[in-house]
PDB file of N, CA and C in Angstrom:
ATOM      1  N   UNK P 166      13.068  10.543 -21.199  1.00 38.00           N
ATOM      2  CA  UNK P 166      11.727  10.719 -20.678  1.00 38.00           C
ATOM      3  C   UNK P 166      11.798  11.653 -19.481  1.00 38.00           C
ATOM      4  N   UNK P 167      10.900  12.604 -19.439  1.00 39.00           N
ATOM      5  CA  UNK P 167      10.854  13.504 -18.292  1.00 39.00           C
ATOM      6  C   UNK P 167       9.717  13.090 -17.366  1.00 39.00           C
ATOM      7  N   UNK P 168       9.896  13.377 -16.105  1.00 43.00           N
ATOM      8  CA  UNK P 168       8.923  12.998 -15.086  1.00 43.00           C
ATOM      9  C   UNK P 168       8.415  14.242 -14.389  1.00 43.00           C
ATOM     10  N   UNK P 169       7.113  14.300 -14.212  1.00 46.00           N
ATOM     11  CA  UNK P 169       6.549  15.416 -13.463  1.00 46.00           C
ATOM     12  C   UNK P 169       6.778  15.172 -11.978  1.00 46.00           C
ATOM     13  N   UNK P 170       6.466  16.168 -11.179  1.00 52.00           N
ATOM     14  CA  UNK P 170       6.644  16.039  -9.730  1.00 52.00           C
ATOM     15  C   UNK P 170       5.847  14.866  -9.170  1.00 52.00           C
ATOM     16  N   UNK P 171       4.671  14.575  -9.738  1.00 66.00           N
ATOM     17  CA  UNK P 171       3.826  13.514  -9.198  1.00 66.00           C
ATOM     18  C   UNK P 171       4.001  12.172  -9.907  1.00 66.00           C
ATOM     19  N   UNK P 172       4.872  12.086 -10.915  1.00 65.00           N
ATOM     20  CA  UNK P 172       5.115  10.809 -11.581  1.00 65.00           C
ATOM     21  C   UNK P 172       6.278  10.115 -10.883  1.00 65.00           C
ATOM     22  N   UNK P 173       6.034   8.927 -10.322  1.00 67.00           N
ATOM     23  CA  UNK P 173       7.127   8.222  -9.649  1.00 67.00           C
ATOM     24  C   UNK P 173       8.256   7.878 -10.627  1.00 67.00           C
ATOM     25  N   UNK P 174       9.480   8.155 -10.247  1.00 79.00           N
ATOM     26  CA  UNK P 174      10.646   7.799 -11.066  1.00 79.00           C
ATOM     27  C   UNK P 174      11.000   6.343 -10.797  1.00 79.00           C
ATOM     28  N   UNK P 175      11.247   5.566 -11.842  1.00 82.00           N
ATOM     29  CA  UNK P 175      11.491   4.117 -11.679  1.00 82.00           C
ATOM     30  C   UNK P 175      12.603   3.777 -10.682  1.00 82.00           C
ATOM     31  N   UNK P 176      13.752   4.435 -10.789  1.00 87.00           N
ATOM     32  CA  UNK P 176      14.876   4.139  -9.893  1.00 87.00           C
ATOM     33  C   UNK P 176      14.503   4.390  -8.435  1.00 87.00           C
ATOM     34  N   UNK P 177      13.858   5.504  -8.176  1.00 90.00           N
ATOM     35  CA  UNK P 177      13.459   5.862  -6.818  1.00 90.00           C
ATOM     36  C   UNK P 177      12.395   4.898  -6.288  1.00 90.00           C
ATOM     37  N   UNK P 178      11.466   4.500  -7.139  1.00 89.00           N
ATOM     38  CA  UNK P 178      10.427   3.543  -6.739  1.00 89.00           C
ATOM     39  C   UNK P 178      11.063   2.209  -6.357  1.00 89.00           C
ATOM     40  N   UNK P 179      11.990   1.723  -7.171  1.00 90.00           N
ATOM     41  CA  UNK P 179      12.644   0.440  -6.868  1.00 90.00           C
ATOM     42  C   UNK P 179      13.424   0.513  -5.560  1.00 90.00           C
ATOM     43  N   UNK P 180      14.139   1.596  -5.347  1.00 92.00           N
ATOM     44  CA  UNK P 180      14.866   1.766  -4.087  1.00 92.00           C
ATOM     45  C   UNK P 180      13.896   1.795  -2.906  1.00 92.00           C
ATOM     46  N   UNK P 181      12.799   2.499  -3.074  1.00 93.00           N
ATOM     47  CA  UNK P 181      11.821   2.646  -2.004  1.00 93.00           C
ATOM     48  C   UNK P 181      11.169   1.309  -1.678  1.00 93.00           C
ATOM     49  N   UNK P 182      10.807   0.538  -2.695  1.00 92.00           N
ATOM     50  CA  UNK P 182      10.130  -0.744  -2.488  1.00 92.00           C
ATOM     51  C   UNK P 182      11.082  -1.870  -2.074  1.00 92.00           C
ATOM     52  N   UNK P 183      12.367  -1.587  -2.027  1.00 92.00           N
ATOM     53  CA  UNK P 183      13.313  -2.624  -1.597  1.00 92.00           C
ATOM     54  C   UNK P 183      13.205  -2.908  -0.100  1.00 92.00           C
ATOM     55  N   UNK P 184      12.542  -2.022   0.626  1.00 94.00           N
ATOM     56  CA  UNK P 184      12.414  -2.172   2.078  1.00 94.00           C
ATOM     57  C   UNK P 184      11.126  -2.913   2.443  1.00 94.00           C
ATOM     58  N   UNK P 185      11.219  -3.985   3.248  1.00 93.00           N
ATOM     59  CA  UNK P 185      10.016  -4.762   3.592  1.00 93.00           C
ATOM     60  C   UNK P 185       8.971  -3.977   4.393  1.00 93.00           C
ATOM     61  N   UNK P 186       9.383  -3.043   5.218  1.00 94.00           N
ATOM     62  CA  UNK P 186       8.408  -2.243   5.966  1.00 94.00           C
ATOM     63  C   UNK P 186       7.595  -1.372   5.015  1.00 94.00           C
ATOM     64  N   UNK P 187       8.261  -0.766   4.043  1.00 96.00           N
ATOM     65  CA  UNK P 187       7.535   0.073   3.088  1.00 96.00           C
ATOM     66  C   UNK P 187       6.603  -0.768   2.214  1.00 96.00           C
ATOM     67  N   UNK P 188       7.019  -1.983   1.881  1.00 94.00           N
ATOM     68  CA  UNK P 188       6.116  -2.865   1.133  1.00 94.00           C
ATOM     69  C   UNK P 188       4.910  -3.238   1.989  1.00 94.00           C
ATOM     70  N   UNK P 189       5.111  -3.459   3.278  1.00 94.00           N
ATOM     71  CA  UNK P 189       3.993  -3.775   4.180  1.00 94.00           C
ATOM     72  C   UNK P 189       3.040  -2.587   4.295  1.00 94.00           C
ATOM     73  N   UNK P 190       3.580  -1.383   4.323  1.00 95.00           N
ATOM     74  CA  UNK P 190       2.745  -0.180   4.361  1.00 95.00           C
ATOM     75  C   UNK P 190       1.853  -0.135   3.125  1.00 95.00           C
ATOM     76  N   UNK P 191       2.458  -0.331   1.962  1.00 94.00           N
ATOM     77  CA  UNK P 191       1.687  -0.255   0.720  1.00 94.00           C
ATOM     78  C   UNK P 191       0.677  -1.386   0.607  1.00 94.00           C
ATOM     79  N   UNK P 192       1.042  -2.559   1.073  1.00 90.00           N
ATOM     80  CA  UNK P 192       0.087  -3.677   1.052  1.00 90.00           C
ATOM     81  C   UNK P 192      -1.114  -3.340   1.931  1.00 90.00           C
ATOM     82  N   UNK P 193      -0.853  -2.765   3.077  1.00 92.00           N
ATOM     83  CA  UNK P 193      -1.937  -2.385   3.986  1.00 92.00           C
ATOM     84  C   UNK P 193      -2.816  -1.302   3.364  1.00 92.00           C
ATOM     85  N   UNK P 194      -2.204  -0.317   2.759  1.00 92.00           N
ATOM     86  CA  UNK P 194      -2.966   0.770   2.146  1.00 92.00           C
ATOM     87  C   UNK P 194      -3.769   0.294   0.944  1.00 92.00           C
ATOM     88  N   UNK P 195      -3.213  -0.601   0.153  1.00 88.00           N
ATOM     89  CA  UNK P 195      -3.928  -1.065  -1.039  1.00 88.00           C
ATOM     90  C   UNK P 195      -5.091  -1.989  -0.691  1.00 88.00           C
ATOM     91  N   UNK P 196      -5.024  -2.642   0.471  1.00 87.00           N
ATOM     92  CA  UNK P 196      -6.113  -3.532   0.894  1.00 87.00           C
ATOM     93  C   UNK P 196      -7.334  -2.752   1.369  1.00 87.00           C
ATOM     94  N   UNK P 197      -7.126  -1.557   1.876  1.00 84.00           N
ATOM     95  CA  UNK P 197      -8.217  -0.734   2.403  1.00 84.00           C
ATOM     96  C   UNK P 197      -8.359   0.492   1.514  1.00 84.00           C
ATOM     97  N   UNK P 198      -9.344   0.498   0.702  1.00 80.00           N
ATOM     98  CA  UNK P 198      -9.566   1.603  -0.229  1.00 80.00           C
ATOM     99  C   UNK P 198     -10.141   2.817   0.488  1.00 80.00           C
ATOM    100  N   UNK P 199      -9.344   3.446   1.320  1.00 83.00           N
ATOM    101  CA  UNK P 199      -9.776   4.616   2.070  1.00 83.00           C
ATOM    102  C   UNK P 199      -9.107   5.855   1.478  1.00 83.00           C
ATOM    103  N   UNK P 200      -9.803   6.969   1.471  1.00 84.00           N
ATOM    104  CA  UNK P 200      -9.192   8.170   0.909  1.00 84.00           C
ATOM    105  C   UNK P 200      -7.953   8.618   1.685  1.00 84.00           C
ATOM    106  N   UNK P 201      -7.984   8.476   3.001  1.00 93.00           N
ATOM    107  CA  UNK P 201      -6.819   8.836   3.811  1.00 93.00           C
ATOM    108  C   UNK P 201      -6.851   8.026   5.108  1.00 93.00           C
ATOM    109  N   UNK P 202      -5.706   8.012   5.768  1.00 96.00           N
ATOM    110  CA  UNK P 202      -5.559   7.270   7.014  1.00 96.00           C
ATOM    111  C   UNK P 202      -4.595   8.050   7.902  1.00 96.00           C
ATOM    112  N   UNK P 203      -4.760   7.928   9.203  1.00 97.00           N
ATOM    113  CA  UNK P 203      -3.842   8.608  10.112  1.00 97.00           C
ATOM    114  C   UNK P 203      -2.634   7.712  10.397  1.00 97.00           C
ATOM    115  N   UNK P 204      -1.594   8.333  10.850  1.00 98.00           N
ATOM    116  CA  UNK P 204      -0.384   7.609  11.231  1.00 98.00           C
ATOM    117  C   UNK P 204      -0.690   6.609  12.344  1.00 98.00           C
ATOM    118  N   UNK P 205      -1.509   7.007  13.314  1.00 97.00           N
ATOM    119  CA  UNK P 205      -1.861   6.098  14.408  1.00 97.00           C
ATOM    120  C   UNK P 205      -2.624   4.874  13.908  1.00 97.00           C
ATOM    121  N   UNK P 206      -3.569   5.085  12.984  1.00 96.00           N
ATOM    122  CA  UNK P 206      -4.319   3.948  12.431  1.00 96.00           C
ATOM    123  C   UNK P 206      -3.403   3.001  11.669  1.00 96.00           C
ATOM    124  N   UNK P 207      -2.514   3.563  10.867  1.00 97.00           N
ATOM    125  CA  UNK P 207      -1.572   2.730  10.113  1.00 97.00           C
ATOM    126  C   UNK P 207      -0.673   1.947  11.053  1.00 97.00           C
ATOM    127  N   UNK P 208      -0.167   2.593  12.090  1.00 96.00           N
ATOM    128  CA  UNK P 208       0.701   1.919  13.058  1.00 96.00           C
ATOM    129  C   UNK P 208      -0.030   0.759  13.718  1.00 96.00           C
ATOM    130  N   UNK P 209      -1.264   0.994  14.119  1.00 93.00           N
ATOM    131  CA  UNK P 209      -2.049  -0.058  14.760  1.00 93.00           C
ATOM    132  C   UNK P 209      -2.255  -1.250  13.808  1.00 93.00           C
ATOM    133  N   UNK P 210      -2.605  -0.964  12.577  1.00 93.00           N
ATOM    134  CA  UNK P 210      -2.818  -2.041  11.605  1.00 93.00           C
ATOM    135  C   UNK P 210      -1.540  -2.827  11.332  1.00 93.00           C
ATOM    136  N   UNK P 211      -0.437  -2.102  11.171  1.00 94.00           N
ATOM    137  CA  UNK P 211       0.827  -2.786  10.880  1.00 94.00           C
ATOM    138  C   UNK P 211       1.299  -3.641  12.046  1.00 94.00           C
ATOM    139  N   UNK P 212       1.117  -3.161  13.266  1.00 91.00           N
ATOM    140  CA  UNK P 212       1.545  -3.975  14.406  1.00 91.00           C
ATOM    141  C   UNK P 212       0.704  -5.235  14.511  1.00 91.00           C
ATOM    142  N   UNK P 213      -0.562  -5.162  14.126  1.00 88.00           N
ATOM    143  CA  UNK P 213      -1.421  -6.343  14.165  1.00 88.00           C
ATOM    144  C   UNK P 213      -1.068  -7.345  13.076  1.00 88.00           C
ATOM    145  N   UNK P 214      -0.618  -6.859  11.921  1.00 86.00           N
ATOM    146  CA  UNK P 214      -0.358  -7.761  10.799  1.00 86.00           C
ATOM    147  C   UNK P 214       1.104  -8.184  10.664  1.00 86.00           C
ATOM    148  N   UNK P 215       2.033  -7.399  11.201  1.00 82.00           N
ATOM    149  CA  UNK P 215       3.443  -7.722  10.968  1.00 82.00           C
ATOM    150  C   UNK P 215       4.207  -8.182  12.207  1.00 82.00           C
ATOM    151  N   UNK P 216       3.714  -7.849  13.389  1.00 72.00           N
ATOM    152  CA  UNK P 216       4.427  -8.242  14.608  1.00 72.00           C
ATOM    153  C   UNK P 216       3.797  -9.485  15.229  1.00 72.00           C
ATOM    154  N   UNK P 217       4.632 -10.433  15.665  1.00 74.00           N
ATOM    155  CA  UNK P 217       4.075 -11.558  16.417  1.00 74.00           C
ATOM    156  C   UNK P 217       3.402 -11.032  17.690  1.00 74.00           C
ATOM    157  N   UNK P 218       2.340 -11.698  18.166  1.00 73.00           N
ATOM    158  CA  UNK P 218       1.611 -11.198  19.348  1.00 73.00           C
ATOM    159  C   UNK P 218       2.505 -10.890  20.543  1.00 73.00           C
ATOM    160  N   UNK P 219       3.548 -11.699  20.748  1.00 75.00           N
ATOM    161  CA  UNK P 219       4.439 -11.481  21.890  1.00 75.00           C
ATOM    162  C   UNK P 219       5.184 -10.142  21.778  1.00 75.00           C
ATOM    163  N   UNK P 220       5.456  -9.703  20.536  1.00 76.00           N
ATOM    164  CA  UNK P 220       6.199  -8.464  20.320  1.00 76.00           C
ATOM    165  C   UNK P 220       5.289  -7.258  20.121  1.00 76.00           C
ATOM    166  N   UNK P 221       3.988  -7.481  20.086  1.00 79.00           N
ATOM    167  CA  UNK P 221       3.051  -6.391  19.858  1.00 79.00           C
ATOM    168  C   UNK P 221       2.771  -5.673  21.176  1.00 79.00           C
ATOM    169  N   UNK P 222       3.769  -4.947  21.630  1.00 85.00           N
ATOM    170  CA  UNK P 222       3.667  -4.206  22.885  1.00 85.00           C
ATOM    171  C   UNK P 222       3.530  -2.710  22.589  1.00 85.00           C
ATOM    172  N   UNK P 223       3.165  -1.949  23.601  1.00 89.00           N
ATOM    173  CA  UNK P 223       3.057  -0.502  23.446  1.00 89.00           C
ATOM    174  C   UNK P 223       4.402   0.102  23.036  1.00 89.00           C
ATOM    175  N   UNK P 224       5.486  -0.407  23.587  1.00 90.00           N
ATOM    176  CA  UNK P 224       6.819   0.108  23.239  1.00 90.00           C
ATOM    177  C   UNK P 224       7.149  -0.162  21.772  1.00 90.00           C
ATOM    178  N   UNK P 225       6.814  -1.342  21.281  1.00 90.00           N
ATOM    179  CA  UNK P 225       7.062  -1.682  19.877  1.00 90.00           C
ATOM    180  C   UNK P 225       6.205  -0.831  18.953  1.00 90.00           C
ATOM    181  N   UNK P 226       4.962  -0.574  19.356  1.00 92.00           N
ATOM    182  CA  UNK P 226       4.089   0.281  18.550  1.00 92.00           C
ATOM    183  C   UNK P 226       4.643   1.701  18.475  1.00 92.00           C
ATOM    184  N   UNK P 227       5.134   2.195  19.587  1.00 94.00           N
ATOM    185  CA  UNK P 227       5.710   3.542  19.610  1.00 94.00           C
ATOM    186  C   UNK P 227       6.974   3.612  18.746  1.00 94.00           C
ATOM    187  N   UNK P 228       7.805   2.580  18.812  1.00 94.00           N
ATOM    188  CA  UNK P 228       9.005   2.527  17.976  1.00 94.00           C
ATOM    189  C   UNK P 228       8.631   2.530  16.499  1.00 94.00           C
ATOM    190  N   UNK P 229       7.627   1.730  16.133  1.00 94.00           N
ATOM    191  CA  UNK P 229       7.180   1.679  14.746  1.00 94.00           C
ATOM    192  C   UNK P 229       6.612   3.027  14.313  1.00 94.00           C
ATOM    193  N   UNK P 230       5.799   3.651  15.146  1.00 96.00           N
ATOM    194  CA  UNK P 230       5.216   4.949  14.817  1.00 96.00           C
ATOM    195  C   UNK P 230       6.308   5.973  14.521  1.00 96.00           C
ATOM    196  N   UNK P 231       7.322   6.011  15.352  1.00 97.00           N
ATOM    197  CA  UNK P 231       8.436   6.954  15.153  1.00 97.00           C
ATOM    198  C   UNK P 231       9.179   6.643  13.854  1.00 97.00           C
ATOM    199  N   UNK P 232       9.425   5.362  13.603  1.00 97.00           N
ATOM    200  CA  UNK P 232      10.120   4.944  12.383  1.00 97.00           C
ATOM    201  C   UNK P 232       9.293   5.279  11.135  1.00 97.00           C
ATOM    202  N   UNK P 233       7.999   5.072  11.205  1.00 97.00           N
ATOM    203  CA  UNK P 233       7.129   5.422  10.078  1.00 97.00           C
ATOM    204  C   UNK P 233       7.179   6.922   9.815  1.00 97.00           C
ATOM    205  N   UNK P 234       7.026   7.709  10.865  1.00 98.00           N
ATOM    206  CA  UNK P 234       6.958   9.167  10.737  1.00 98.00           C
ATOM    207  C   UNK P 234       8.261   9.779  10.221  1.00 98.00           C
ATOM    208  N   UNK P 235       9.389   9.304  10.723  1.00 98.00           N
ATOM    209  CA  UNK P 235      10.669   9.935  10.392  1.00 98.00           C
ATOM    210  C   UNK P 235      11.403   9.280   9.227  1.00 98.00           C
ATOM    211  N   UNK P 236      11.036   8.055   8.875  1.00 97.00           N
ATOM    212  CA  UNK P 236      11.799   7.330   7.866  1.00 97.00           C
ATOM    213  C   UNK P 236      10.937   6.892   6.681  1.00 97.00           C
ATOM    214  N   UNK P 237      10.045   5.953   6.931  1.00 97.00           N
ATOM    215  CA  UNK P 237       9.349   5.286   5.833  1.00 97.00           C
ATOM    216  C   UNK P 237       8.340   6.160   5.095  1.00 97.00           C
ATOM    217  N   UNK P 238       7.499   6.876   5.817  1.00 98.00           N
ATOM    218  CA  UNK P 238       6.483   7.694   5.143  1.00 98.00           C
ATOM    219  C   UNK P 238       7.096   8.855   4.351  1.00 98.00           C
ATOM    220  N   UNK P 239       8.123   9.539   4.862  1.00 97.00           N
ATOM    221  CA  UNK P 239       8.759  10.561   4.029  1.00 97.00           C
ATOM    222  C   UNK P 239       9.388   9.988   2.746  1.00 97.00           C
ATOM    223  N   UNK P 240       9.940   8.789   2.831  1.00 96.00           N
ATOM    224  CA  UNK P 240      10.526   8.190   1.626  1.00 96.00           C
ATOM    225  C   UNK P 240       9.453   7.818   0.614  1.00 96.00           C
ATOM    226  N   UNK P 241       8.337   7.278   1.085  1.00 96.00           N
ATOM    227  CA  UNK P 241       7.238   6.964   0.176  1.00 96.00           C
ATOM    228  C   UNK P 241       6.647   8.238  -0.424  1.00 96.00           C
ATOM    229  N   UNK P 242       6.585   9.298   0.370  1.00 96.00           N
ATOM    230  CA  UNK P 242       6.100  10.588  -0.119  1.00 96.00           C
ATOM    231  C   UNK P 242       7.062  11.156  -1.160  1.00 96.00           C
ATOM    232  N   UNK P 243       8.340  11.085  -0.900  1.00 94.00           N
ATOM    233  CA  UNK P 243       9.352  11.585  -1.823  1.00 94.00           C
ATOM    234  C   UNK P 243       9.313  10.844  -3.156  1.00 94.00           C
ATOM    235  N   UNK P 244       8.966   9.563  -3.119  1.00 93.00           N
ATOM    236  CA  UNK P 244       8.869   8.759  -4.341  1.00 93.00           C
ATOM    237  C   UNK P 244       7.519   8.957  -5.043  1.00 93.00           C
ATOM    238  N   UNK P 245       6.664   9.814  -4.487  1.00 92.00           N
ATOM    239  CA  UNK P 245       5.330  10.095  -5.035  1.00 92.00           C
ATOM    240  C   UNK P 245       4.441   8.860  -5.075  1.00 92.00           C
ATOM    241  N   UNK P 246       4.585   8.018  -4.065  1.00 94.00           N
ATOM    242  CA  UNK P 246       3.745   6.828  -3.935  1.00 94.00           C
ATOM    243  C   UNK P 246       2.608   7.103  -2.959  1.00 94.00           C
ATOM    244  N   UNK P 247       2.888   7.944  -1.971  1.00 95.00           N
ATOM    245  CA  UNK P 247       1.850   8.407  -1.041  1.00 95.00           C
ATOM    246  C   UNK P 247       1.958   9.923  -0.933  1.00 95.00           C
ATOM    247  N   UNK P 248       0.943  10.506  -0.364  1.00 96.00           N
ATOM    248  CA  UNK P 248       0.965  11.917   0.004  1.00 96.00           C
ATOM    249  C   UNK P 248       0.892  11.949   1.525  1.00 96.00           C
ATOM    250  N   UNK P 249       1.982  12.359   2.173  1.00 98.00           N
ATOM    251  CA  UNK P 249       2.053  12.350   3.635  1.00 98.00           C
ATOM    252  C   UNK P 249       2.190  13.771   4.159  1.00 98.00           C
ATOM    253  N   UNK P 250       1.316  14.118   5.096  1.00 97.00           N
ATOM    254  CA  UNK P 250       1.390  15.415   5.764  1.00 97.00           C
ATOM    255  C   UNK P 250       1.912  15.179   7.182  1.00 97.00           C
ATOM    256  N   UNK P 251       3.183  15.483   7.432  1.00 97.00           N
ATOM    257  CA  UNK P 251       3.754  15.217   8.756  1.00 97.00           C
ATOM    258  C   UNK P 251       3.165  16.073   9.872  1.00 97.00           C
ATOM    259  N   UNK P 252       2.551  17.207   9.528  1.00 97.00           N
ATOM    260  CA  UNK P 252       1.942  18.049  10.561  1.00 97.00           C
ATOM    261  C   UNK P 252       0.642  17.442  11.081  1.00 97.00           C
ATOM    262  N   UNK P 253      -0.189  16.959  10.170  1.00 97.00           N
ATOM    263  CA  UNK P 253      -1.477  16.389  10.588  1.00 97.00           C
ATOM    264  C   UNK P 253      -1.397  14.876  10.790  1.00 97.00           C
ATOM    265  N   UNK P 254      -0.255  14.283  10.427  1.00 97.00           N
ATOM    266  CA  UNK P 254      -0.043  12.836  10.543  1.00 97.00           C
ATOM    267  C   UNK P 254      -1.068  12.045   9.740  1.00 97.00           C
ATOM    268  N   UNK P 255      -1.413  12.560   8.569  1.00 97.00           N
ATOM    269  CA  UNK P 255      -2.325  11.841   7.682  1.00 97.00           C
ATOM    270  C   UNK P 255      -1.618  11.521   6.379  1.00 97.00           C
ATOM    271  N   UNK P 256      -2.056  10.435   5.767  1.00 97.00           N
ATOM    272  CA  UNK P 256      -1.466  10.048   4.501  1.00 97.00           C
ATOM    273  C   UNK P 256      -2.545   9.525   3.574  1.00 97.00           C
ATOM    274  N   UNK P 257      -2.218   9.605   2.298  1.00 96.00           N
ATOM    275  CA  UNK P 257      -3.119   9.141   1.260  1.00 96.00           C
ATOM    276  C   UNK P 257      -2.296   8.355   0.259  1.00 96.00           C
ATOM    277  N   UNK P 258      -2.780   7.195  -0.083  1.00 94.00           N
ATOM    278  CA  UNK P 258      -2.107   6.338  -1.053  1.00 94.00           C
ATOM    279  C   UNK P 258      -2.439   6.831  -2.449  1.00 94.00           C
ATOM    280  N   UNK P 259      -1.429   7.143  -3.241  1.00 93.00           N
ATOM    281  CA  UNK P 259      -1.619   7.608  -4.613  1.00 93.00           C
ATOM    282  C   UNK P 259      -1.581   6.389  -5.529  1.00 93.00           C
ATOM    283  N   UNK P 260      -2.706   5.723  -5.632  1.00 88.00           N
ATOM    284  CA  UNK P 260      -2.757   4.455  -6.353  1.00 88.00           C
ATOM    285  C   UNK P 260      -2.278   4.616  -7.786  1.00 88.00           C
ATOM    286  N   UNK P 261      -1.433   3.661  -8.184  1.00 87.00           N
ATOM    287  CA  UNK P 261      -0.837   3.649  -9.512  1.00 87.00           C
ATOM    288  C   UNK P 261      -0.729   2.182  -9.915  1.00 87.00           C
ATOM    289  N   UNK P 262      -1.306   1.839 -11.049  1.00 88.00           N
ATOM    290  CA  UNK P 262      -1.297   0.442 -11.493  1.00 88.00           C
ATOM    291  C   UNK P 262       0.118  -0.110 -11.644  1.00 88.00           C
ATOM    292  N   UNK P 263       1.051   0.732 -12.065  1.00 88.00           N
ATOM    293  CA  UNK P 263       2.441   0.261 -12.223  1.00 88.00           C
ATOM    294  C   UNK P 263       3.052  -0.097 -10.873  1.00 88.00           C
ATOM    295  N   UNK P 264       2.766   0.703  -9.866  1.00 90.00           N
ATOM    296  CA  UNK P 264       3.276   0.425  -8.518  1.00 90.00           C
ATOM    297  C   UNK P 264       2.642  -0.859  -7.991  1.00 90.00           C
ATOM    298  N   UNK P 265       1.329  -0.994  -8.180  1.00 89.00           N
ATOM    299  CA  UNK P 265       0.614  -2.191  -7.724  1.00 89.00           C
ATOM    300  C   UNK P 265       1.196  -3.448  -8.376  1.00 89.00           C
ATOM    301  N   UNK P 266       1.452  -3.391  -9.679  1.00 91.00           N
ATOM    302  CA  UNK P 266       2.018  -4.535 -10.400  1.00 91.00           C
ATOM    303  C   UNK P 266       3.411  -4.851  -9.888  1.00 91.00           C
ATOM    304  N   UNK P 267       4.212  -3.841  -9.708  1.00 90.00           N
ATOM    305  CA  UNK P 267       5.570  -4.034  -9.207  1.00 90.00           C
ATOM    306  C   UNK P 267       5.556  -4.608  -7.792  1.00 90.00           C
ATOM    307  N   UNK P 268       4.705  -4.090  -6.946  1.00 89.00           N
ATOM    308  CA  UNK P 268       4.586  -4.573  -5.576  1.00 89.00           C
ATOM    309  C   UNK P 268       4.152  -6.045  -5.561  1.00 89.00           C
ATOM    310  N   UNK P 269       3.184  -6.375  -6.389  1.00 90.00           N
ATOM    311  CA  UNK P 269       2.707  -7.763  -6.485  1.00 90.00           C
ATOM    312  C   UNK P 269       3.832  -8.688  -6.974  1.00 90.00           C
ATOM    313  N   UNK P 270       4.575  -8.243  -7.965  1.00 92.00           N
ATOM    314  CA  UNK P 270       5.683  -9.041  -8.501  1.00 92.00           C
ATOM    315  C   UNK P 270       6.755  -9.282  -7.438  1.00 92.00           C
ATOM    316  N   UNK P 271       7.131  -8.238  -6.720  1.00 90.00           N
ATOM    317  CA  UNK P 271       8.155  -8.358  -5.681  1.00 90.00           C
ATOM    318  C   UNK P 271       7.683  -9.349  -4.609  1.00 90.00           C
ATOM    319  N   UNK P 272       6.461  -9.178  -4.142  1.00 87.00           N
ATOM    320  CA  UNK P 272       5.932 -10.073  -3.089  1.00 87.00           C
ATOM    321  C   UNK P 272       5.861 -11.513  -3.571  1.00 87.00           C
ATOM    322  N   UNK P 273       5.479 -11.723  -4.836  1.00 89.00           N
ATOM    323  CA  UNK P 273       5.396 -13.077  -5.391  1.00 89.00           C
ATOM    324  C   UNK P 273       6.778 -13.722  -5.455  1.00 89.00           C
ATOM    325  N   UNK P 274       7.758 -12.940  -5.849  1.00 90.00           N
ATOM    326  CA  UNK P 274       9.127 -13.477  -5.957  1.00 90.00           C
ATOM    327  C   UNK P 274       9.733 -13.773  -4.594  1.00 90.00           C
ATOM    328  N   UNK P 275       9.364 -13.017  -3.578  1.00 86.00           N
ATOM    329  CA  UNK P 275       9.920 -13.212  -2.243  1.00 86.00           C
ATOM    330  C   UNK P 275       9.198 -14.295  -1.445  1.00 86.00           C
ATOM    331  N   UNK P 276       8.038 -14.713  -1.905  1.00 79.00           N
ATOM    332  CA  UNK P 276       7.261 -15.733  -1.192  1.00 79.00           C
ATOM    333  C   UNK P 276       7.820 -17.115  -1.398  1.00 79.00           C
TER     334      UNK P 276
END
């Protein structure tokens, strides 16, 4: 089977979704049906939903923002799960029923 540039490859998708931060990103994006979101908005949402209140400091938010920009969002973009523009710091979730099903299955098994 051949894959186009925009078709997520199964092996790459599984590797990408093995990380809990990337799964949290996708869960956040799938909950809000927005055409696009900024890196700052995503960082703010993730710190509110994933960090305990005591750890939700400006320093932790900045650390997460840097990690998202340099690590997680490029990997999700490379797997063709999101479209991330590092210059404008905007991203768009490329919704795919197979990804949604896989994400739901992984979260159910880990719960």
